[in-house]
PDB file of N, CA, C and O in Angstrom:
ATOM      1  N   SER A   1      19.939   6.876  46.679  1.00 87.00           N
ATOM      2  CA  SER A   1      20.074   7.155  45.262  1.00 87.00           C
ATOM      3  C   SER A   1      21.501   6.864  44.827  1.00 87.00           C
ATOM      4  O   SER A   1      22.397   6.722  45.645  1.00 87.00           O
ATOM      5  N   ILE A   2      21.686   6.786  43.539  1.00 91.00           N
ATOM      6  CA  ILE A   2      22.991   6.460  42.967  1.00 91.00           C
ATOM      7  C   ILE A   2      23.284   7.440  41.839  1.00 91.00           C
ATOM      8  O   ILE A   2      22.419   7.738  41.024  1.00 91.00           O
ATOM      9  N   LYS A   3      24.530   7.916  41.799  1.00 92.00           N
ATOM     10  CA  LYS A   3      25.009   8.708  40.671  1.00 92.00           C
ATOM     11  C   LYS A   3      26.117   7.913  40.011  1.00 92.00           C
ATOM     12  O   LYS A   3      27.095   7.551  40.655  1.00 92.00           O
ATOM     13  N   GLU A   4      25.929   7.591  38.729  1.00 91.00           N
ATOM     14  CA  GLU A   4      26.937   6.830  37.995  1.00 91.00           C
ATOM     15  C   GLU A   4      27.098   7.416  36.600  1.00 91.00           C
ATOM     16  O   GLU A   4      26.200   8.076  36.092  1.00 91.00           O
ATOM     17  N   HIS A   5      28.237   7.126  36.019  1.00 88.00           N
ATOM     18  CA  HIS A   5      28.522   7.549  34.656  1.00 88.00           C
ATOM     19  C   HIS A   5      28.561   6.314  33.765  1.00 88.00           C
ATOM     20  O   HIS A   5      29.065   5.265  34.160  1.00 88.00           O
ATOM     21  N   PHE A   6      28.022   6.461  32.569  1.00 91.00           N
ATOM     22  CA  PHE A   6      27.974   5.351  31.625  1.00 91.00           C
ATOM     23  C   PHE A   6      28.590   5.773  30.291  1.00 91.00           C
ATOM     24  O   PHE A   6      28.505   6.937  29.899  1.00 91.00           O
ATOM     25  N   LEU A   7      29.183   4.820  29.611  1.00 89.00           N
ATOM     26  CA  LEU A   7      29.673   4.991  28.254  1.00 89.00           C
ATOM     27  C   LEU A   7      29.184   3.782  27.479  1.00 89.00           C
ATOM     28  O   LEU A   7      29.504   2.645  27.833  1.00 89.00           O
ATOM     29  N   ASP A   8      28.372   4.013  26.471  1.00 91.00           N
ATOM     30  CA  ASP A   8      27.781   2.913  25.690  1.00 91.00           C
ATOM     31  C   ASP A   8      27.059   1.912  26.591  1.00 91.00           C
ATOM     32  O   ASP A   8      27.221   0.698  26.474  1.00 91.00           O
ATOM     33  N   ASP A   9      26.276   2.435  27.545  1.00 93.00           N
ATOM     34  CA  ASP A   9      25.482   1.631  28.488  1.00 93.00           C
ATOM     35  C   ASP A   9      26.315   0.782  29.439  1.00 93.00           C
ATOM     36  O   ASP A   9      25.814  -0.170  30.031  1.00 93.00           O
ATOM     37  N   ILE A  10      27.594   1.106  29.600  1.00 94.00           N
ATOM     38  CA  ILE A  10      28.476   0.386  30.526  1.00 94.00           C
ATOM     39  C   ILE A  10      28.989   1.398  31.546  1.00 94.00           C
ATOM     40  O   ILE A  10      29.398   2.501  31.196  1.00 94.00           O
ATOM     41  N   GLU A  11      28.966   1.007  32.815  1.00 95.00           N
ATOM     42  CA  GLU A  11      29.452   1.897  33.862  1.00 95.00           C
ATOM     43  C   GLU A  11      30.916   2.239  33.626  1.00 95.00           C
ATOM     44  O   GLU A  11      31.752   1.354  33.444  1.00 95.00           O
ATOM     45  N   ASN A  12      31.210   3.534  33.615  1.00 96.00           N
ATOM     46  CA  ASN A  12      32.579   4.030  33.460  1.00 96.00           C
ATOM     47  C   ASN A  12      32.696   5.318  34.246  1.00 96.00           C
ATOM     48  O   ASN A  12      31.913   6.248  34.041  1.00 96.00           O
ATOM     49  N   GLY A  13      33.650   5.373  35.141  1.00 95.00           N
ATOM     50  CA  GLY A  13      33.858   6.585  35.927  1.00 95.00           C
ATOM     51  C   GLY A  13      33.306   6.457  37.330  1.00 95.00           C
ATOM     52  O   GLY A  13      33.044   5.370  37.832  1.00 95.00           O
ATOM     53  N   ALA A  14      33.121   7.609  37.942  1.00 96.00           N
ATOM     54  CA  ALA A  14      32.732   7.672  39.352  1.00 96.00           C
ATOM     55  C   ALA A  14      31.335   7.125  39.603  1.00 96.00           C
ATOM     56  O   ALA A  14      30.432   7.286  38.789  1.00 96.00           O
ATOM     57  N   SER A  15      31.187   6.478  40.758  1.00 96.00           N
ATOM     58  CA  SER A  15      29.902   5.985  41.229  1.00 96.00           C
ATOM     59  C   SER A  15      29.763   6.391  42.689  1.00 96.00           C
ATOM     60  O   SER A  15      30.672   6.169  43.487  1.00 96.00           O
ATOM     61  N   ILE A  16      28.641   7.009  43.023  1.00 97.00           N
ATOM     62  CA  ILE A  16      28.393   7.419  44.408  1.00 97.00           C
ATOM     63  C   ILE A  16      26.991   6.964  44.800  1.00 97.00           C
ATOM     64  O   ILE A  16      26.030   7.259  44.105  1.00 97.00           O
ATOM     65  N   MET A  17      26.911   6.236  45.902  1.00 96.00           N
ATOM     66  CA  MET A  17      25.619   5.807  46.449  1.00 96.00           C
ATOM     67  C   MET A  17      25.350   6.618  47.707  1.00 96.00           C
ATOM     68  O   MET A  17      26.263   6.864  48.501  1.00 96.00           O
ATOM     69  N   TYR A  18      24.075   7.011  47.904  1.00 97.00           N
ATOM     70  CA  TYR A  18      23.692   7.848  49.029  1.00 97.00           C
ATOM     71  C   TYR A  18      22.660   7.156  49.912  1.00 97.00           C
ATOM     72  O   TYR A  18      21.799   6.434  49.417  1.00 97.00           O
ATOM     73  N   TYR A  19      22.757   7.412  51.235  1.00 96.00           N
ATOM     74  CA  TYR A  19      21.697   7.018  52.152  1.00 96.00           C
ATOM     75  C   TYR A  19      20.512   7.963  51.946  1.00 96.00           C
ATOM     76  O   TYR A  19      20.652   9.039  51.357  1.00 96.00           O
ATOM     77  N   GLU A  20      19.363   7.596  52.466  1.00 94.00           N
ATOM     78  CA  GLU A  20      18.183   8.447  52.368  1.00 94.00           C
ATOM     79  C   GLU A  20      18.393   9.808  53.030  1.00 94.00           C
ATOM     80  O   GLU A  20      17.779  10.793  52.636  1.00 94.00           O
ATOM     81  N   ASN A  21      19.290   9.878  54.027  1.00 93.00           N
ATOM     82  CA  ASN A  21      19.545  11.145  54.717  1.00 93.00           C
ATOM     83  C   ASN A  21      20.495  12.057  53.942  1.00 93.00           C
ATOM     84  O   ASN A  21      20.836  13.139  54.398  1.00 93.00           O
ATOM     85  N   GLY A  22      20.944  11.600  52.756  1.00 94.00           N
ATOM     86  CA  GLY A  22      21.812  12.411  51.907  1.00 94.00           C
ATOM     87  C   GLY A  22      23.297  12.162  52.114  1.00 94.00           C
ATOM     88  O   GLY A  22      24.120  12.635  51.322  1.00 94.00           O
ATOM     89  N   GLN A  23      23.675  11.418  53.165  1.00 95.00           N
ATOM     90  CA  GLN A  23      25.078  11.088  53.388  1.00 95.00           C
ATOM     91  C   GLN A  23      25.547  10.077  52.339  1.00 95.00           C
ATOM     92  O   GLN A  23      24.770   9.246  51.875  1.00 95.00           O
ATOM     93  N   ILE A  24      26.824  10.146  52.014  1.00 96.00           N
ATOM     94  CA  ILE A  24      27.389   9.179  51.064  1.00 96.00           C
ATOM     95  C   ILE A  24      27.494   7.816  51.737  1.00 96.00           C
ATOM     96  O   ILE A  24      28.027   7.693  52.840  1.00 96.00           O
ATOM     97  N   GLN A  25      26.987   6.788  51.061  1.00 96.00           N
ATOM     98  CA  GLN A  25      27.072   5.412  51.549  1.00 96.00           C
ATOM     99  C   GLN A  25      28.361   4.767  51.051  1.00 96.00           C
ATOM    100  O   GLN A  25      29.071   4.113  51.799  1.00 96.00           O
ATOM    101  N   SER A  26      28.654   4.929  49.768  1.00 96.00           N
ATOM    102  CA  SER A  26      29.902   4.409  49.212  1.00 96.00           C
ATOM    103  C   SER A  26      30.233   5.176  47.947  1.00 96.00           C
ATOM    104  O   SER A  26      29.363   5.770  47.303  1.00 96.00           O
ATOM    105  N   LYS A  27      31.522   5.161  47.619  1.00 97.00           N
ATOM    106  CA  LYS A  27      31.942   5.783  46.375  1.00 97.00           C
ATOM    107  C   LYS A  27      33.156   5.050  45.846  1.00 97.00           C
ATOM    108  O   LYS A  27      33.948   4.488  46.597  1.00 97.00           O
ATOM    109  N   GLY A  28      33.240   5.027  44.532  1.00 97.00           N
ATOM    110  CA  GLY A  28      34.337   4.344  43.874  1.00 97.00           C
ATOM    111  C   GLY A  28      34.300   4.635  42.390  1.00 97.00           C
ATOM    112  O   GLY A  28      33.626   5.563  41.938  1.00 97.00           O
ATOM    113  N   ASN A  29      35.009   3.817  41.640  1.00 97.00           N
ATOM    114  CA  ASN A  29      35.151   4.042  40.210  1.00 97.00           C
ATOM    115  C   ASN A  29      34.917   2.742  39.448  1.00 97.00           C
ATOM    116  O   ASN A  29      35.285   1.669  39.912  1.00 97.00           O
ATOM    117  N   TYR A  30      34.282   2.887  38.299  1.00 97.00           N
ATOM    118  CA  TYR A  30      34.117   1.761  37.373  1.00 97.00           C
ATOM    119  C   TYR A  30      34.956   1.999  36.129  1.00 97.00           C
ATOM    120  O   TYR A  30      35.102   3.136  35.674  1.00 97.00           O
ATOM    121  N   LYS A  31      35.497   0.925  35.595  1.00 96.00           N
ATOM    122  CA  LYS A  31      36.207   0.959  34.325  1.00 96.00           C
ATOM    123  C   LYS A  31      35.669  -0.189  33.488  1.00 96.00           C
ATOM    124  O   LYS A  31      35.788  -1.356  33.887  1.00 96.00           O
ATOM    125  N   ASN A  32      35.011   0.141  32.400  1.00 96.00           N
ATOM    126  CA  ASN A  32      34.402  -0.867  31.522  1.00 96.00           C
ATOM    127  C   ASN A  32      33.451  -1.792  32.281  1.00 96.00           C
ATOM    128  O   ASN A  32      33.443  -2.997  32.089  1.00 96.00           O
ATOM    129  N   GLY A  33      32.663  -1.203  33.183  1.00 96.00           N
ATOM    130  CA  GLY A  33      31.645  -1.958  33.907  1.00 96.00           C
ATOM    131  C   GLY A  33      32.141  -2.736  35.103  1.00 96.00           C
ATOM    132  O   GLY A  33      31.382  -3.478  35.720  1.00 96.00           O
ATOM    133  N   LYS A  34      33.420  -2.572  35.462  1.00 97.00           N
ATOM    134  CA  LYS A  34      33.988  -3.316  36.586  1.00 97.00           C
ATOM    135  C   LYS A  34      34.603  -2.361  37.591  1.00 97.00           C
ATOM    136  O   LYS A  34      35.169  -1.328  37.225  1.00 97.00           O
ATOM    137  N   MET A  35      34.495  -2.716  38.877  1.00 96.00           N
ATOM    138  CA  MET A  35      35.072  -1.877  39.920  1.00 96.00           C
ATOM    139  C   MET A  35      36.575  -1.779  39.719  1.00 96.00           C
ATOM    140  O   MET A  35      37.249  -2.780  39.441  1.00 96.00           O
ATOM    141  N   ASP A  36      37.084  -0.543  39.858  1.00 97.00           N
ATOM    142  CA  ASP A  36      38.497  -0.297  39.605  1.00 97.00           C
ATOM    143  C   ASP A  36      38.994   0.789  40.554  1.00 97.00           C
ATOM    144  O   ASP A  36      38.377   1.846  40.666  1.00 97.00           O
ATOM    145  N   GLY A  37      40.065   0.521  41.257  1.00 95.00           N
ATOM    146  CA  GLY A  37      40.614   1.495  42.191  1.00 95.00           C
ATOM    147  C   GLY A  37      39.997   1.349  43.571  1.00 95.00           C
ATOM    148  O   GLY A  37      39.405   0.326  43.908  1.00 95.00           O
ATOM    149  N   TYR A  38      40.153   2.390  44.376  1.00 94.00           N
ATOM    150  CA  TYR A  38      39.654   2.354  45.745  1.00 94.00           C
ATOM    151  C   TYR A  38      38.155   2.579  45.807  1.00 94.00           C
ATOM    152  O   TYR A  38      37.625   3.468  45.150  1.00 94.00           O
ATOM    153  N   TRP A  39      37.490   1.780  46.615  1.00 96.00           N
ATOM    154  CA  TRP A  39      36.089   1.965  46.970  1.00 96.00           C
ATOM    155  C   TRP A  39      36.057   2.234  48.456  1.00 96.00           C
ATOM    156  O   TRP A  39      36.727   1.565  49.245  1.00 96.00           O
ATOM    157  N   ILE A  40      35.290   3.237  48.830  1.00 96.00           N
ATOM    158  CA  ILE A  40      35.215   3.665  50.220  1.00 96.00           C
ATOM    159  C   ILE A  40      33.748   3.688  50.635  1.00 96.00           C
ATOM    160  O   ILE A  40      32.897   4.172  49.876  1.00 96.00           O
ATOM    161  N   GLY A  41      33.459   3.143  51.811  1.00 94.00           N
ATOM    162  CA  GLY A  41      32.092   3.137  52.322  1.00 94.00           C
ATOM    163  C   GLY A  41      32.018   3.883  53.637  1.00 94.00           C
ATOM    164  O   GLY A  41      33.008   3.994  54.367  1.00 94.00           O
ATOM    165  N   PHE A  42      30.836   4.401  53.935  1.00 95.00           N
ATOM    166  CA  PHE A  42      30.637   5.197  55.131  1.00 95.00           C
ATOM    167  C   PHE A  42      29.391   4.722  55.881  1.00 95.00           C
ATOM    168  O   PHE A  42      28.434   4.250  55.276  1.00 95.00           O
ATOM    169  N   HIS A  43      29.424   4.858  57.211  1.00 93.00           N
ATOM    170  CA  HIS A  43      28.232   4.645  58.021  1.00 93.00           C
ATOM    171  C   HIS A  43      27.274   5.792  57.727  1.00 93.00           C
ATOM    172  O   HIS A  43      27.682   6.836  57.206  1.00 93.00           O
ATOM    173  N   ASN A  44      25.996   5.652  58.085  1.00 92.00           N
ATOM    174  CA  ASN A  44      25.017   6.670  57.712  1.00 92.00           C
ATOM    175  C   ASN A  44      25.211   8.005  58.431  1.00 92.00           C
ATOM    176  O   ASN A  44      24.582   8.993  58.074  1.00 92.00           O
ATOM    177  N   GLY A  45      26.115   8.061  59.395  1.00 91.00           N
ATOM    178  CA  GLY A  45      26.458   9.327  60.037  1.00 91.00           C
ATOM    179  C   GLY A  45      27.672   9.990  59.425  1.00 91.00           C
ATOM    180  O   GLY A  45      28.104  11.044  59.852  1.00 91.00           O
ATOM    181  N   GLY A  46      28.259   9.340  58.403  1.00 91.00           N
ATOM    182  CA  GLY A  46      29.416   9.895  57.710  1.00 91.00           C
ATOM    183  C   GLY A  46      30.753   9.324  58.144  1.00 91.00           C
ATOM    184  O   GLY A  46      31.781   9.623  57.545  1.00 91.00           O
ATOM    185  N   GLU A  47      30.767   8.461  59.175  1.00 91.00           N
ATOM    186  CA  GLU A  47      32.015   7.859  59.640  1.00 91.00           C
ATOM    187  C   GLU A  47      32.491   6.794  58.647  1.00 91.00           C
ATOM    188  O   GLU A  47      31.688   6.083  58.053  1.00 91.00           O
ATOM    189  N   LEU A  48      33.803   6.682  58.501  1.00 92.00           N
ATOM    190  CA  LEU A  48      34.390   5.698  57.595  1.00 92.00           C
ATOM    191  C   LEU A  48      33.976   4.285  57.997  1.00 92.00           C
ATOM    192  O   LEU A  48      34.039   3.923  59.170  1.00 92.00           O
ATOM    193  N   HIS A  49      33.555   3.479  57.026  1.00 92.00           N
ATOM    194  CA  HIS A  49      33.131   2.099  57.279  1.00 92.00           C
ATOM    195  C   HIS A  49      34.105   1.094  56.668  1.00 92.00           C
ATOM    196  O   HIS A  49      34.502   0.136  57.307  1.00 92.00           O
ATOM    197  N   PHE A  50      34.497   1.297  55.398  1.00 91.00           N
ATOM    198  CA  PHE A  50      35.444   0.377  54.773  1.00 91.00           C
ATOM    199  C   PHE A  50      36.231   1.062  53.668  1.00 91.00           C
ATOM    200  O   PHE A  50      35.809   2.070  53.117  1.00 91.00           O
ATOM    201  N   LYS A  51      37.394   0.475  53.373  1.00 91.00           N
ATOM    202  CA  LYS A  51      38.201   0.854  52.217  1.00 91.00           C
ATOM    203  C   LYS A  51      38.679  -0.438  51.569  1.00 91.00           C
ATOM    204  O   LYS A  51      39.145  -1.342  52.262  1.00 91.00           O
ATOM    205  N   GLU A  52      38.555  -0.501  50.267  1.00 92.00           N
ATOM    206  CA  GLU A  52      38.990  -1.701  49.540  1.00 92.00           C
ATOM    207  C   GLU A  52      39.417  -1.292  48.142  1.00 92.00           C
ATOM    208  O   GLU A  52      38.794  -0.439  47.519  1.00 92.00           O
ATOM    209  N   GLN A  53      40.492  -1.901  47.661  1.00 93.00           N
ATOM    210  CA  GLN A  53      40.987  -1.580  46.330  1.00 93.00           C
ATOM    211  C   GLN A  53      40.696  -2.734  45.368  1.00 93.00           C
ATOM    212  O   GLN A  53      40.890  -3.898  45.713  1.00 93.00           O
ATOM    213  N   PHE A  54      40.228  -2.372  44.163  1.00 94.00           N
ATOM    214  CA  PHE A  54      39.845  -3.358  43.152  1.00 94.00           C
ATOM    215  C   PHE A  54      40.604  -3.142  41.852  1.00 94.00           C
ATOM    216  O   PHE A  54      40.956  -2.022  41.500  1.00 94.00           O
ATOM    217  N   THR A  55      40.811  -4.229  41.148  1.00 95.00           N
ATOM    218  CA  THR A  55      41.268  -4.202  39.764  1.00 95.00           C
ATOM    219  C   THR A  55      40.414  -5.192  38.998  1.00 95.00           C
ATOM    220  O   THR A  55      40.310  -6.354  39.393  1.00 95.00           O
ATOM    221  N   ASN A  56      39.755  -4.712  37.958  1.00 95.00           N
ATOM    222  CA  ASN A  56      38.929  -5.576  37.114  1.00 95.00           C
ATOM    223  C   ASN A  56      37.875  -6.335  37.932  1.00 95.00           C
ATOM    224  O   ASN A  56      37.660  -7.518  37.739  1.00 95.00           O
ATOM    225  N   ASN A  57      37.257  -5.636  38.903  1.00 93.00           N
ATOM    226  CA  ASN A  57      36.189  -6.183  39.736  1.00 93.00           C
ATOM    227  C   ASN A  57      36.667  -7.157  40.811  1.00 93.00           C
ATOM    228  O   ASN A  57      35.865  -7.775  41.492  1.00 93.00           O
ATOM    229  N   VAL A  58      37.981  -7.314  40.981  1.00 91.00           N
ATOM    230  CA  VAL A  58      38.540  -8.259  41.937  1.00 91.00           C
ATOM    231  C   VAL A  58      39.313  -7.481  43.003  1.00 91.00           C
ATOM    232  O   VAL A  58      40.137  -6.620  42.666  1.00 91.00           O
ATOM    233  N   PRO A  59      39.052  -7.770  44.290  1.00 89.00           N
ATOM    234  CA  PRO A  59      39.813  -7.086  45.343  1.00 89.00           C
ATOM    235  C   PRO A  59      41.306  -7.402  45.225  1.00 89.00           C
ATOM    236  O   PRO A  59      41.695  -8.543  44.988  1.00 89.00           O
ATOM    237  N   ILE A  60      42.125  -6.382  45.371  1.00 89.00           N
ATOM    238  CA  ILE A  60      43.574  -6.565  45.331  1.00 89.00           C
ATOM    239  C   ILE A  60      44.016  -7.185  46.643  1.00 89.00           C
ATOM    240  O   ILE A  60      43.692  -6.667  47.720  1.00 89.00           O
ATOM    241  N   ASP A  61      44.721  -8.276  46.577  1.00 79.00           N
ATOM    242  CA  ASP A  61      45.256  -8.992  47.739  1.00 79.00           C
ATOM    243  C   ASP A  61      44.180  -9.448  48.710  1.00 79.00           C
ATOM    244  O   ASP A  61      44.487  -9.863  49.810  1.00 79.00           O
ATOM    245  N   GLY A  62      42.908  -9.325  48.351  1.00 67.00           N
ATOM    246  CA  GLY A  62      41.839  -9.761  49.230  1.00 67.00           C
ATOM    247  C   GLY A  62      41.766  -8.999  50.537  1.00 67.00           C
ATOM    248  O   GLY A  62      41.208  -9.476  51.509  1.00 67.00           O
ATOM    249  N   ILE A  63      42.350  -7.803  50.578  1.00 64.00           N
ATOM    250  CA  ILE A  63      42.379  -7.020  51.817  1.00 64.00           C
ATOM    251  C   ILE A  63      41.266  -5.983  51.801  1.00 64.00           C
ATOM    252  O   ILE A  63      41.126  -5.214  50.859  1.00 64.00           O
ATOM    253  N   GLU A  64      40.467  -5.992  52.848  1.00 70.00           N
ATOM    254  CA  GLU A  64      39.447  -4.975  53.038  1.00 70.00           C
ATOM    255  C   GLU A  64      39.614  -4.434  54.451  1.00 70.00           C
ATOM    256  O   GLU A  64      39.654  -5.197  55.416  1.00 70.00           O
ATOM    257  N   ASN A  65      39.773  -3.138  54.577  1.00 76.00           N
ATOM    258  CA  ASN A  65      39.852  -2.502  55.887  1.00 76.00           C
ATOM    259  C   ASN A  65      38.458  -2.053  56.280  1.00 76.00           C
ATOM    260  O   ASN A  65      37.801  -1.342  55.533  1.00 76.00           O
ATOM    261  N   THR A  66      37.986  -2.526  57.428  1.00 78.00           N
ATOM    262  CA  THR A  66      36.671  -2.120  57.918  1.00 78.00           C
ATOM    263  C   THR A  66      36.836  -1.398  59.242  1.00 78.00           C
ATOM    264  O   THR A  66      37.765  -1.663  59.999  1.00 78.00           O
ATOM    265  N   TYR A  67      35.912  -0.476  59.502  1.00 79.00           N
ATOM    266  CA  TYR A  67      35.995   0.368  60.683  1.00 79.00           C
ATOM    267  C   TYR A  67      34.660   0.386  61.402  1.00 79.00           C
ATOM    268  O   TYR A  67      33.608   0.478  60.787  1.00 79.00           O
ATOM    269  N   HIS A  68      34.735   0.303  62.731  1.00 80.00           N
ATOM    270  CA  HIS A  68      33.542   0.415  63.562  1.00 80.00           C
ATOM    271  C   HIS A  68      33.057   1.859  63.500  1.00 80.00           C
ATOM    272  O   HIS A  68      33.831   2.772  63.205  1.00 80.00           O
ATOM    273  N   ILE A  69      31.836   2.081  63.811  1.00 78.00           N
ATOM    274  CA  ILE A  69      31.256   3.427  63.757  1.00 78.00           C
ATOM    275  C   ILE A  69      32.006   4.412  64.652  1.00 78.00           C
ATOM    276  O   ILE A  69      32.036   5.608  64.398  1.00 78.00           O
ATOM    277  N   ASN A  70      32.729   3.894  65.689  1.00 78.00           N
ATOM    278  CA  ASN A  70      33.506   4.774  66.565  1.00 78.00           C
ATOM    279  C   ASN A  70      34.891   5.076  66.009  1.00 78.00           C
ATOM    280  O   ASN A  70      35.686   5.758  66.642  1.00 78.00           O
ATOM    281  N   GLY A  71      35.199   4.547  64.801  1.00 68.00           N
ATOM    282  CA  GLY A  71      36.467   4.837  64.143  1.00 68.00           C
ATOM    283  C   GLY A  71      37.529   3.774  64.322  1.00 68.00           C
ATOM    284  O   GLY A  71      38.588   3.848  63.710  1.00 68.00           O
ATOM    285  N   ASN A  72      37.297   2.769  65.156  1.00 68.00           N
ATOM    286  CA  ASN A  72      38.294   1.708  65.373  1.00 68.00           C
ATOM    287  C   ASN A  72      38.060   0.522  64.471  1.00 68.00           C
ATOM    288  O   ASN A  72      37.011   0.250  64.032  1.00 68.00           O
TER     289      ASN A  72
END
């Protein structure tokens, strides 16, 4: 499932996606319908999967940190 906030039918604010088991799959923020700020993803057991920062829907510096399920 997904929890998102909208303003005038455009995504604005926090967005959280969930796995079927209720764990958070990813969370981040939208500004005027575009990804903005840090987005963080998790494996279905809750372990950190990725971190990436966006401005206007574009990754900053093209850097995405990804993590194996064991944390490395």
